[in-house]
Coordinates of C-alpha atoms in Angstrom, one line a residue:
Chain J
X468 CA -50.1 29.6 4.1
X469 CA -50.6 26.7 6.4
X470 CA -50.1 23.1 5.2
X471 CA -52.3 20.4 6.7
X472 CA -50.3 17.8 8.6
X473 CA -52.3 14.9 7.2
X474 CA -51.8 16.0 3.6
X475 CA -48.1 16.6 4.3
X476 CA -47.8 13.1 5.7
X477 CA -49.6 11.5 2.8
X478 CA -47.4 13.4 0.3
X479 CA -44.0 13.0 1.8
X480 CA -43.9 9.5 3.5
X481 CA -44.1 7.8 0.0
X482 CA -41.5 10.2 -1.4
X483 CA -39.1 9.5 1.5
X484 CA -39.5 5.8 1.0
X485 CA -39.0 6.0 -2.7
X486 CA -36.0 8.2 -2.5
X487 CA -34.2 5.8 -0.1
X488 CA -35.0 2.7 -2.2
X489 CA -33.9 4.4 -5.4
X490 CA -30.7 5.7 -4.0
X491 CA -29.6 2.5 -2.3
X492 CA -30.5 0.4 -5.4
X493 CA -27.9 2.3 -7.4
X494 CA -25.0 1.6 -5.0
X495 CA -22.1 -0.3 -6.5
X496 CA -22.1 -2.9 -3.7
X497 CA -22.4 -6.7 -3.4
X498 CA -25.9 -7.9 -4.2
X499 CA -26.7 -9.6 -0.9
X500 CA -25.6 -6.5 1.0
X501 CA -27.8 -4.2 -1.0
X502 CA -30.7 -6.7 -0.7
X503 CA -30.3 -6.7 3.1
X504 CA -30.1 -2.9 3.3
X505 CA -33.2 -2.5 1.1
X506 CA -35.1 -5.2 2.9
X507 CA -35.0 -3.3 6.2
X508 CA -35.5 0.1 4.6
X509 CA -38.5 -1.2 2.6
X510 CA -40.1 -3.0 5.6
X511 CA -42.1 0.1 6.3
X512 CA -42.3 2.4 9.3
X513 CA -43.8 5.8 10.0
X514 CA -40.7 7.7 8.7
X515 CA -41.4 9.9 11.6
X516 CA -37.8 11.3 11.9
X517 CA -37.2 12.4 8.3
X518 CA -40.8 13.6 8.0
X519 CA -40.2 15.9 11.1
X520 CA -37.1 17.3 9.5
X521 CA -39.0 18.0 6.2
X522 CA -41.9 19.6 8.0
X523 CA -39.8 22.0 10.0
X524 CA -37.8 23.0 6.9
X525 CA -41.1 23.5 5.1
X526 CA -42.6 25.4 8.1
X527 CA -39.9 28.1 7.6
X528 CA -41.3 28.6 4.1
X529 CA -38.8 26.5 2.1
X530 CA -39.7 24.3 -0.9
X531 CA -38.7 20.7 -0.5
X532 CA -36.9 19.1 -3.4
X533 CA -35.3 15.7 -4.0
X534 CA -31.9 16.8 -2.6
X535 CA -33.6 17.9 0.7
X536 CA -35.5 14.6 1.0
X537 CA -32.3 12.7 0.6
X538 CA -30.6 14.7 3.4
X539 CA -33.6 14.2 5.7
X540 CA -33.7 10.5 4.9
X541 CA -30.1 10.0 6.1
X542 CA -31.7 9.9 9.6
X543 CA -34.0 7.1 8.6
X544 CA -30.9 5.1 7.6
X545 CA -29.5 5.6 11.1
X546 CA -32.8 4.7 12.7
X547 CA -33.1 1.5 10.6
X548 CA -29.5 0.4 11.3
X549 CA -30.3 0.8 15.0
X550 CA -33.3 -1.5 14.7
X551 CA -31.3 -4.2 12.8
X552 CA -28.6 -4.2 15.5
X553 CA -31.1 -4.0 18.4
X554 CA -32.9 -7.1 17.0
X555 CA -29.7 -9.2 16.9
X556 CA -29.5 -12.4 19.1
X557 CA -26.9 -10.8 21.3
X558 CA -29.3 -7.9 22.0
X559 CA -33.1 -8.2 22.0
X560 CA -33.0 -11.5 20.0
X561 CA -36.2 -10.6 18.0
X562 CA -37.5 -12.9 15.2
X563 CA -40.0 -10.4 13.8
X564 CA -40.0 -6.7 13.1
X565 CA -43.0 -5.0 11.5
X566 CA -44.5 -8.5 10.9
X567 CA -41.5 -9.6 8.8
X568 CA -38.5 -11.8 9.8
X569 CA -35.8 -9.6 11.3
X570 CA -32.7 -9.0 9.2
X571 CA -30.6 -11.7 10.9
X572 CA -33.4 -14.2 10.5
X573 CA -33.6 -13.5 6.8
X574 CA -29.9 -12.9 5.9
X575 CA -28.0 -14.4 8.7
X576 CA -26.3 -12.7 11.6
X577 CA -23.1 -11.6 9.8
X578 CA -25.0 -9.9 6.9
X579 CA -27.4 -8.2 9.4
X580 CA -24.5 -6.7 11.3
X581 CA -22.9 -5.6 8.1
X582 CA -26.1 -4.2 6.6
X583 CA -26.5 -2.1 9.8
X584 CA -22.9 -0.9 9.5
X585 CA -23.4 0.0 5.9
X586 CA -26.7 1.9 6.5
X587 CA -25.1 3.9 9.3
X588 CA -22.1 4.8 7.1
X589 CA -24.3 5.6 4.1
X590 CA -26.1 8.2 6.1
X591 CA -23.0 10.3 6.2
X592 CA -22.6 10.0 2.4
X593 CA -26.0 11.5 2.0
X594 CA -25.4 14.3 4.4
X595 CA -22.1 15.3 2.7
X596 CA -23.2 14.9 -0.9
X597 CA -25.9 17.5 -1.8
X598 CA -26.5 21.1 -2.7
X599 CA -26.5 22.6 0.8
X600 CA -23.7 25.0 1.8
X601 CA -20.6 23.1 3.3
X602 CA -21.1 24.9 6.6
X603 CA -24.6 23.4 6.9
X604 CA -23.5 20.0 5.8
X605 CA -20.8 20.0 8.5
X606 CA -23.2 21.0 11.2
X607 CA -25.6 18.2 10.1
X608 CA -22.8 15.6 10.2
X609 CA -21.5 16.7 13.6
X610 CA -24.9 16.8 15.2
X611 CA -26.1 13.5 13.7
X612 CA -22.9 11.8 14.8
X613 CA -23.1 13.2 18.3
X614 CA -26.8 12.2 18.5
X615 CA -26.3 8.7 17.2
X616 CA -23.1 7.7 18.9
X617 CA -21.7 7.0 22.4
X618 CA -23.1 10.2 23.9
X619 CA -26.5 9.6 22.3
X620 CA -28.4 6.6 20.9
X621 CA -25.7 4.0 21.2
X622 CA -25.0 5.1 24.8
X623 CA -28.8 4.9 25.5
X624 CA -28.9 1.4 24.2
X625 CA -26.1 0.4 26.5
X626 CA -27.9 2.0 29.5
X627 CA -31.1 0.3 28.4
X628 CA -29.3 -3.1 28.5
X629 CA -27.8 -2.3 31.9
X630 CA -31.4 -1.7 33.1
X631 CA -32.1 -5.4 32.9
X632 CA -30.0 -5.7 36.0
X633 CA -30.9 -2.6 37.9
X634 CA -33.8 -0.2 38.7
X635 CA -33.6 3.3 37.5
X636 CA -35.1 6.3 39.3
X637 CA -37.0 8.9 37.3
X638 CA -34.1 11.1 36.3
X639 CA -32.0 8.1 35.3
X640 CA -34.8 6.7 33.2
X641 CA -35.3 10.1 31.6
X642 CA -31.6 10.2 30.7
X643 CA -31.8 6.7 29.1
X644 CA -34.7 7.8 26.9
X645 CA -33.1 11.2 26.2
X646 CA -30.1 9.3 24.8
X647 CA -31.9 6.4 23.2
X648 CA -34.9 8.2 21.6
X649 CA -34.6 11.9 22.3
X650 CA -31.2 12.5 20.8
X651 CA -32.2 11.4 17.3
X652 CA -35.6 13.2 17.4
X653 CA -33.8 16.3 18.6
X654 CA -31.4 16.0 15.7
X655 CA -34.5 15.5 13.4
X656 CA -35.9 18.8 14.4
X657 CA -32.6 20.7 14.5
X658 CA -31.7 19.4 11.0
X659 CA -34.8 21.0 9.5
X660 CA -33.9 24.3 11.2
X661 CA -30.2 24.0 10.1
X662 CA -31.2 23.4 6.5
X663 CA -33.5 26.4 6.7
X664 CA -30.5 28.4 8.0
X665 CA -32.5 30.1 10.8
X666 CA -31.0 31.8 13.9
X667 CA -29.1 29.5 16.2
X668 CA -31.5 30.3 19.1
X669 CA -34.4 28.9 17.0
X670 CA -32.4 25.8 16.2
X671 CA -31.9 25.3 19.9
X672 CA -35.6 25.7 20.7
X673 CA -36.5 23.2 18.0
X674 CA -33.9 20.8 19.5
X675 CA -35.7 21.1 22.8
X676 CA -39.0 20.4 21.0
X677 CA -37.5 17.2 19.6
X678 CA -36.2 16.2 23.0
X679 CA -39.6 16.8 24.7
X680 CA -41.3 15.0 21.8
X681 CA -39.0 12.1 22.3
X682 CA -39.9 11.8 26.0
X683 CA -43.6 12.0 25.2
X684 CA -43.0 9.3 22.6
X685 CA -41.4 7.0 25.2
X686 CA -44.1 7.5 27.8
X687 CA -46.7 6.8 25.2
X688 CA -44.8 3.7 24.3
X689 CA -44.8 2.5 27.9
X690 CA -48.5 3.3 28.3
X691 CA -49.4 1.3 25.2
X692 CA -47.4 -1.7 26.6
X693 CA -49.4 -1.7 29.8
X694 CA -51.4 -4.9 30.0
X695 CA -51.9 -5.2 33.8
X696 CA -52.7 -2.2 35.9
X697 CA -51.1 -3.5 39.0
X698 CA -47.8 -5.1 37.9
X699 CA -46.0 -2.7 35.6
X700 CA -42.6 -3.5 34.0
X701 CA -39.5 -2.2 35.7
X702 CA -37.9 0.9 34.2
X703 CA -41.1 2.3 32.7
X704 CA -43.0 5.4 33.5
X705 CA -46.1 3.6 34.7
X706 CA -43.9 1.7 37.2
X707 CA -42.3 4.9 38.5
X708 CA -45.4 7.2 38.3
X709 CA -48.4 4.9 38.3
X710 CA -50.8 4.8 35.4
X711 CA -52.4 8.1 36.0
X712 CA -49.1 9.8 36.8
X713 CA -47.6 8.5 33.5
X714 CA -50.7 9.8 31.6
X715 CA -50.3 13.2 33.3
X716 CA -46.5 13.3 32.5
X717 CA -47.4 12.5 28.8
X718 CA -49.8 15.5 28.8
X719 CA -47.3 17.8 30.4
X720 CA -44.7 16.9 27.8
X721 CA -47.1 17.3 24.9
X722 CA -48.2 20.7 26.3
X723 CA -44.6 21.8 26.7
X724 CA -43.8 20.7 23.1
X725 CA -46.8 22.7 21.8
X726 CA -45.7 25.8 23.7
X727 CA -42.3 25.7 22.2
X728 CA -43.7 25.6 18.7
X729 CA -46.1 28.5 19.5
X730 CA -43.2 30.6 20.9
X731 CA -41.3 30.1 17.7
X732 CA -44.3 31.1 15.6
X733 CA -44.6 34.3 17.7
X734 CA -41.0 35.3 16.8
X735 CA -40.5 34.3 13.2
X736 CA -42.6 33.1 10.2
X737 CA -43.3 29.5 11.0
X738 CA -46.1 27.2 10.1
X739 CA -46.8 26.1 13.7
X740 CA -49.9 24.2 12.7
X741 CA -48.0 21.9 10.4
X742 CA -45.5 21.0 13.1
X743 CA -48.1 20.8 15.9
X744 CA -49.7 18.2 13.7
X745 CA -47.0 15.8 14.9
X746 CA -48.5 16.0 18.4
X747 CA -51.7 14.4 17.1
X748 CA -49.8 11.1 17.5
X749 CA -50.4 11.4 21.3
X750 CA -54.1 12.3 21.1
X751 CA -55.5 9.3 19.5
X752 CA -54.5 6.4 21.7
X753 CA -54.9 7.3 25.4
Chain P
X75 CA 13.9 19.5 4.3
X76 CA 13.3 15.8 4.3
X77 CA 12.1 14.0 7.4
X78 CA 13.2 10.6 8.2
X79 CA 10.4 8.0 8.1
X80 CA 11.6 6.2 11.2
X81 CA 11.8 9.4 13.2
X82 CA 8.4 10.4 12.0
X83 CA 7.0 7.0 13.0
X84 CA 8.5 7.2 16.4
X85 CA 7.2 10.7 17.0
X86 CA 3.7 10.4 15.7
X87 CA 2.5 6.9 16.6
X88 CA 2.5 7.7 20.3
X89 CA 0.8 11.0 19.7
X90 CA -1.9 9.4 17.6
X91 CA -2.5 6.8 20.4
X92 CA -2.5 9.4 23.1
X93 CA -4.8 11.7 21.2
X94 CA -7.4 9.0 20.7
X95 CA -7.3 7.8 24.3
X96 CA -7.6 11.3 25.7
X97 CA -10.5 12.3 23.5
X98 CA -12.5 9.1 24.0
X99 CA -12.0 9.3 27.8
X100 CA -13.7 12.7 27.9
X101 CA -16.9 11.4 26.2
X102 CA -20.1 11.8 28.3
X103 CA -21.1 8.2 27.7
X104 CA -21.8 5.1 29.8
X105 CA -18.7 3.8 31.6
X106 CA -18.8 0.2 30.2
X107 CA -19.2 1.6 26.6
X108 CA -16.2 4.0 27.0
X109 CA -14.2 1.1 28.6
X110 CA -14.9 -1.1 25.6
X111 CA -14.1 1.6 23.1
X112 CA -10.8 2.4 24.8
X113 CA -9.9 -1.2 25.3
X114 CA -9.8 -1.8 21.5
X115 CA -8.2 1.5 20.8
X116 CA -5.5 0.9 23.4
X117 CA -4.8 -2.6 22.2
X118 CA -2.1 -1.3 20.0
X119 CA -1.5 -1.6 16.3
X120 CA 0.8 0.1 13.8
X121 CA -1.5 3.1 13.4
X122 CA -0.6 2.8 9.7
X123 CA -3.6 4.6 8.3
X124 CA -3.6 7.9 10.4
X125 CA 0.2 7.9 10.2
X126 CA 0.0 7.8 6.4
X127 CA -2.5 10.7 6.4
X128 CA -0.2 12.8 8.7
X129 CA 2.9 11.9 6.6
X130 CA 1.3 13.1 3.4
X131 CA 0.0 16.2 5.0
X132 CA 3.5 16.9 6.4
X133 CA 5.2 16.0 3.0
X134 CA 3.4 19.0 1.5
X135 CA 5.2 21.2 4.0
X136 CA 2.4 21.6 6.6
X137 CA 2.9 21.6 10.4
X138 CA 1.0 18.9 12.3
X139 CA -0.9 20.1 15.3
X140 CA -3.3 18.4 17.8
X141 CA -6.4 19.2 15.6
X142 CA -4.8 17.6 12.6
X143 CA -3.8 14.5 14.6
X144 CA -7.5 14.2 15.7
X145 CA -8.8 14.4 12.1
X146 CA -6.2 11.7 11.0
X147 CA -7.1 9.5 13.9
X148 CA -10.8 9.3 12.9
X149 CA -9.7 6.7 10.4
X150 CA -8.1 4.6 13.2
X151 CA -11.5 4.6 14.9
X152 CA -13.1 3.2 11.7
X153 CA -10.3 0.6 11.3
X154 CA -10.7 -0.5 15.0
X155 CA -14.5 -0.8 14.7
X156 CA -14.1 -3.0 11.6
X157 CA -11.7 -5.3 13.6
X158 CA -14.2 -5.6 16.5
X159 CA -17.1 -6.5 14.2
X160 CA -14.9 -8.8 12.1
X161 CA -13.9 -10.7 15.2
X162 CA -17.6 -11.4 16.3
X163 CA -18.8 -15.0 16.6
X164 CA -21.1 -14.5 13.6
X165 CA -18.1 -13.5 11.5
X166 CA -14.5 -14.7 12.1
X167 CA -15.3 -15.8 15.6
X168 CA -11.8 -14.9 17.0
X169 CA -11.0 -15.1 20.6
X170 CA -7.7 -13.2 20.5
X171 CA -6.7 -10.0 18.8
X172 CA -3.1 -8.6 19.2
X173 CA -2.6 -11.1 22.0
X174 CA -5.6 -9.9 24.0
X175 CA -9.1 -11.3 24.3
X176 CA -11.3 -9.9 21.6
X177 CA -13.9 -7.2 22.5
X178 CA -16.8 -9.7 22.7
X179 CA -14.8 -12.1 24.8
X180 CA -14.0 -9.3 27.2
X181 CA -17.2 -7.3 27.3
X182 CA -19.8 -9.6 25.8
X183 CA -21.2 -9.7 22.3
X184 CA -23.8 -6.9 22.7
X185 CA -21.2 -4.4 24.1
X186 CA -18.8 -5.3 21.3
X187 CA -21.3 -4.6 18.6
X188 CA -22.2 -1.3 20.3
X189 CA -18.6 -0.3 20.9
X190 CA -17.9 -0.8 17.2
X191 CA -21.0 1.2 16.3
X192 CA -19.9 4.0 18.6
X193 CA -16.3 4.1 17.2
X194 CA -17.6 4.3 13.7
X195 CA -20.0 7.1 14.6
X196 CA -17.4 9.0 16.6
X197 CA -15.1 9.1 13.6
X198 CA -17.6 11.5 11.9
X199 CA -17.7 13.7 15.0
X200 CA -13.9 14.1 14.8
X201 CA -14.0 14.9 11.0
X202 CA -16.6 17.5 11.5
X203 CA -15.3 19.2 14.6
X204 CA -12.0 20.9 14.0
X205 CA -10.3 24.0 12.6
X206 CA -10.3 22.9 8.9
X207 CA -12.4 24.8 6.3
X208 CA -16.0 23.4 6.1
X209 CA -15.4 22.5 2.4
X210 CA -12.4 20.3 3.4
X211 CA -14.4 18.7 6.3
X212 CA -17.2 17.8 4.0
X213 CA -14.9 16.2 1.5
X214 CA -13.3 14.1 4.3
X215 CA -16.7 13.0 5.5
X216 CA -17.9 12.1 2.1
X217 CA -14.8 10.2 1.1
X218 CA -14.5 8.3 4.4
X219 CA -18.1 7.3 4.3
X220 CA -17.8 6.1 0.7
X221 CA -14.6 4.2 1.5
X222 CA -15.9 2.6 4.7
X223 CA -19.4 1.7 3.6
X224 CA -21.3 -0.6 1.3
X225 CA -19.2 0.4 -1.8
X226 CA -15.9 0.1 0.2
X227 CA -14.8 -1.8 3.3
X228 CA -18.2 -3.2 4.4
X229 CA -18.9 -4.4 0.8
X230 CA -15.4 -6.0 0.8
X231 CA -16.1 -7.8 4.0
X232 CA -19.3 -9.2 2.5
X233 CA -17.4 -10.4 -0.6
X234 CA -14.7 -11.9 1.6
X235 CA -17.3 -13.9 3.5
X236 CA -18.9 -15.0 0.2
X237 CA -15.4 -16.3 -0.8
X238 CA -15.8 -19.1 1.8
X239 CA -18.2 -20.7 -0.7
X240 CA -16.6 -19.8 -4.0
X241 CA -13.3 -19.3 -5.8
X242 CA -12.4 -15.9 -7.1
X243 CA -10.4 -15.2 -10.2
X244 CA -7.6 -12.6 -10.0
X245 CA -9.7 -9.6 -11.0
X246 CA -12.4 -10.6 -8.5
X247 CA -9.9 -11.1 -5.7
X248 CA -8.4 -7.8 -6.5
X249 CA -11.8 -6.1 -6.2
X250 CA -12.4 -7.8 -2.8
X251 CA -9.1 -6.4 -1.6
X252 CA -9.6 -3.0 -3.2
X253 CA -12.8 -2.7 -1.2
X254 CA -11.7 -4.3 2.0
X255 CA -8.2 -2.9 2.4
X256 CA -7.6 -0.5 -0.5
X257 CA -10.5 1.8 0.0
X258 CA -9.5 2.9 3.5
X259 CA -5.8 3.2 2.6
X260 CA -6.8 5.2 -0.4
X261 CA -8.8 7.4 1.9
X262 CA -5.8 7.7 4.2
X263 CA -3.6 9.1 1.5
X264 CA -6.3 11.4 0.0
X265 CA -7.2 12.8 3.4
X266 CA -3.6 14.0 3.9
X267 CA -3.8 15.7 0.5
X268 CA -7.3 17.2 1.1
X269 CA -6.2 18.7 4.4
X270 CA -3.1 20.2 2.6
X271 CA -5.6 21.6 0.1
X272 CA -3.5 20.6 -2.9
X273 CA -4.7 20.3 -6.5
X274 CA -7.4 17.7 -7.2
X275 CA -5.2 15.9 -9.7
X276 CA -2.6 15.3 -6.9
X277 CA -5.3 14.1 -4.5
X278 CA -6.3 11.6 -7.1
X279 CA -2.7 10.4 -7.7
X280 CA -2.3 9.9 -3.9
X281 CA -5.6 8.0 -3.9
X282 CA -4.1 5.7 -6.4
X283 CA -0.9 5.3 -4.3
X284 CA -3.1 4.3 -1.4
X285 CA -5.0 1.8 -3.5
X286 CA -1.8 0.2 -4.9
X287 CA -0.3 0.2 -1.4
X288 CA -3.4 -1.6 -0.1
X289 CA -2.9 -4.3 -2.8
X290 CA 0.7 -4.7 -1.9
X291 CA -0.3 -4.9 1.7
X292 CA -2.7 -7.7 1.0
X293 CA -0.3 -9.7 -1.1
X294 CA 2.3 -9.4 1.6
X295 CA -0.3 -10.6 4.1
X296 CA -1.0 -13.6 2.0
X297 CA 2.7 -14.4 1.6
X298 CA 3.3 -14.2 5.4
X299 CA 0.4 -16.6 5.9
X300 CA 2.0 -19.2 3.6
X301 CA 3.0 -22.2 5.6
X302 CA 3.0 -24.9 3.0
X303 CA 4.4 -24.3 -0.5
X304 CA 2.2 -26.8 -2.3
X305 CA -1.3 -26.3 -0.8
X306 CA -2.1 -22.6 -0.7
X307 CA -5.4 -21.4 0.8
X308 CA -8.2 -20.5 -1.6
X309 CA -8.7 -16.9 -2.6
X310 CA -5.1 -15.8 -2.0
X311 CA -2.5 -14.5 -4.3
X312 CA -0.1 -17.5 -3.8
X313 CA -3.0 -19.8 -4.8
X314 CA -3.7 -17.8 -8.0
X315 CA -0.2 -16.8 -9.0
X316 CA 2.1 -19.3 -7.2
X317 CA 4.6 -18.3 -4.6
X318 CA 7.0 -16.7 -7.1
X319 CA 4.2 -15.0 -9.0
X320 CA 2.8 -13.5 -5.8
X321 CA 6.2 -12.2 -4.8
X322 CA 6.6 -10.7 -8.3
X323 CA 3.2 -9.1 -8.1
X324 CA 4.1 -7.6 -4.7
X325 CA 7.3 -6.1 -6.2
X326 CA 5.3 -4.7 -9.2
X327 CA 2.9 -3.0 -6.9
X328 CA 5.6 -1.6 -4.6
X329 CA 7.4 -0.2 -7.7
X330 CA 4.2 1.3 -9.0
X331 CA 3.6 3.0 -5.7
X332 CA 7.1 4.4 -5.6
X333 CA 6.7 5.8 -9.1
X334 CA 3.5 7.6 -8.2
X335 CA 5.2 9.3 -5.3
X336 CA 8.2 10.3 -7.4
X337 CA 5.9 11.7 -10.1
X338 CA 4.2 13.9 -7.5
X339 CA 7.5 15.1 -6.2
X340 CA 8.5 16.0 -9.8
X341 CA 5.5 18.3 -10.0
X342 CA 5.1 20.0 -6.6
X343 CA 7.0 20.4 -3.4
X344 CA 6.6 17.1 -1.8
X345 CA 8.8 15.2 0.7
X346 CA 8.8 11.9 -1.3
X347 CA 11.4 10.3 0.9
X348 CA 9.2 10.5 4.0
X349 CA 6.2 8.9 2.1
X350 CA 8.4 6.3 0.3
X351 CA 9.4 5.2 3.8
X352 CA 6.1 3.5 4.1
X353 CA 7.2 1.1 1.4
X354 CA 10.0 -0.2 3.7
X355 CA 7.2 -2.3 5.2
X356 CA 7.5 -4.6 2.2
X357 CA 11.3 -4.8 2.1
X358 CA 11.9 -6.5 5.5
X359 CA 9.9 -9.7 5.4
X360 CA 10.2 -11.4 2.0

C-alpha cells in the first residue's frame, strides 16, 4: 500500500523533532551544554535527511518505531553540528540562522564549538545503541563517518572556503557539492536501505539517488539565490551554465533521480511513490 | 611471559605514530585539510591512550597487528582533535603546543576547527573498519562516543571553562576531571579489554583503573604546575588539599590503580607487570 508523501511528512517530522529533544534532554551533561545542543536542534528545519532515511526504510515495507527514528535522527545531529560550526565567526560569521541568533551569538563562541562537537559525537552513540543487528550498526557508523568527515562533508566545507579565492569549473564545483551536500544525503538514503537489510546493489542504487538528489538540491539553492540575471555569483551553477542551463541541469538531475527510484520499484517491493514525493521539493519553486 | 613496559613503549609508540600518519595520508581529502590533520598528529605526544589500549590487549595474551594498532589509534585522533579545539582563540587561545605553533596559528582558525572535526569523525571510521567482530566494533563506538561527548570529555571542557567564574569543591573538581581526562582514559583501558573479548566484569574493573589513572594524572599535572607554595591556582588539587594533601591523594590513587591490576591478575591470565609499568609515570617527578 502506498503512503502519501505529505501525510508521511506531517506524521514523522514532529516525531523526529520530539525524539531528538527528549533524548538530548536526558543526557547527564552540563546544563549550558545541553541548552546549546537543544537550542540548535529545536530551531527547526525541514528534517529532510532523517525523513529520507525513514521514508526509504518504510518504502521497503518496514514499520517505523521509536528506535528506528532515533537511528535516523543521528544524521540530523550531524547536519545541525555542521550548521553551528559553519556559522562561526572564523567561517561564515553569520548572526542569524532560521530567524534566530546563531549558536555563538546566543551562547558564545566556545560553547558553540563544543555544542557542535557534542552533537557530532552523540550521533555515534545513537547509531551504536539500538535494537538493530551489530553488523548493520557498524555499516551505519562507517558510512556516516566517511560521509561526514575529511572525505565528505568536512572536506567539502574546506573546498567551499577555498572557492572564495578561486573559480571552479563544472566538475570541480560538482565535487565540492558532492562532498558538502551529496555525501550526507547519500548516507541518508543508504541508511534507510541498510536498516531494511536489502541487497547491497539496491543500497548502492539508493546511494546514487541521494547523491543526485543532493546535486539537484544545490542547483535549486543556487537558482533561488539568483537576484540579478546578468551578474551571477562565482562558483554557482547559474554562473557556469547560465540561468536556463542551470534550470535544465536541475531537471536532468530530478529526472535521473526519479528513474533510479522507478528502477528499484521494478526489481523489488518498494513504495516508489512515497520516495518520489521528495522530488516535489523541486517542482514548486522554479 | 612478562613484557617489559619500557620495551613495549619503545616498540609501539613509533608504530602508533606511523600507522596514523600512513592512514591519514591516503585519505581522498583536500590537501590543506590533510596537511592540518597530519600536522597535529605528527606534532608528537606520549601516545599514552592508544599505548594503554594496546598494552591491556597484549596483557591478555593477544598478538598486536596493524589492524589492532589502527583501532587503538582512533583514540589518539580524538585526543588530538580535543587539543586543537581547546587551543582555539575562543577557548584557551594558545599560540604554542608542544613547541610548535598551534593549528589555528599555522592554518587559520577555520581550518583548525575543521581539522579537529575531521579527526574526531575519522576515529569512528577506524573503529568500524577492521577485522574485529561487529559486536566488539559497536561496543567500541558506543563507549568512545559516550566518553568523548557531552557526558564525557566535551562536558568536562564546558565545566572546566565554567570554573573560570566559580570555585569547585573536591567532589565537583573530581567530576570535572573524571569527564575531561578520566572518561577517555577509562575508554582506553576498556577498549583493550573489549578487543580481547574478556568477561564484562574485567572490562569494568579496567574501566575503573583508567578512571583512577586519569585522576592521578590530573593531580600530577596540578602538582607539576605549582610554582609558588602559598598561592595555588583555583580549582586545583593543591589549592583544595594543600601541597602535601595533593601528594598524598596522588599516592592513594596510584595505589588504588595498582591494586585493581593485581586483582585482575589474581583472577585471569594477565600480564600485570606490563600494565603496572604505566604507573611509573607518577614515580619519577614528585
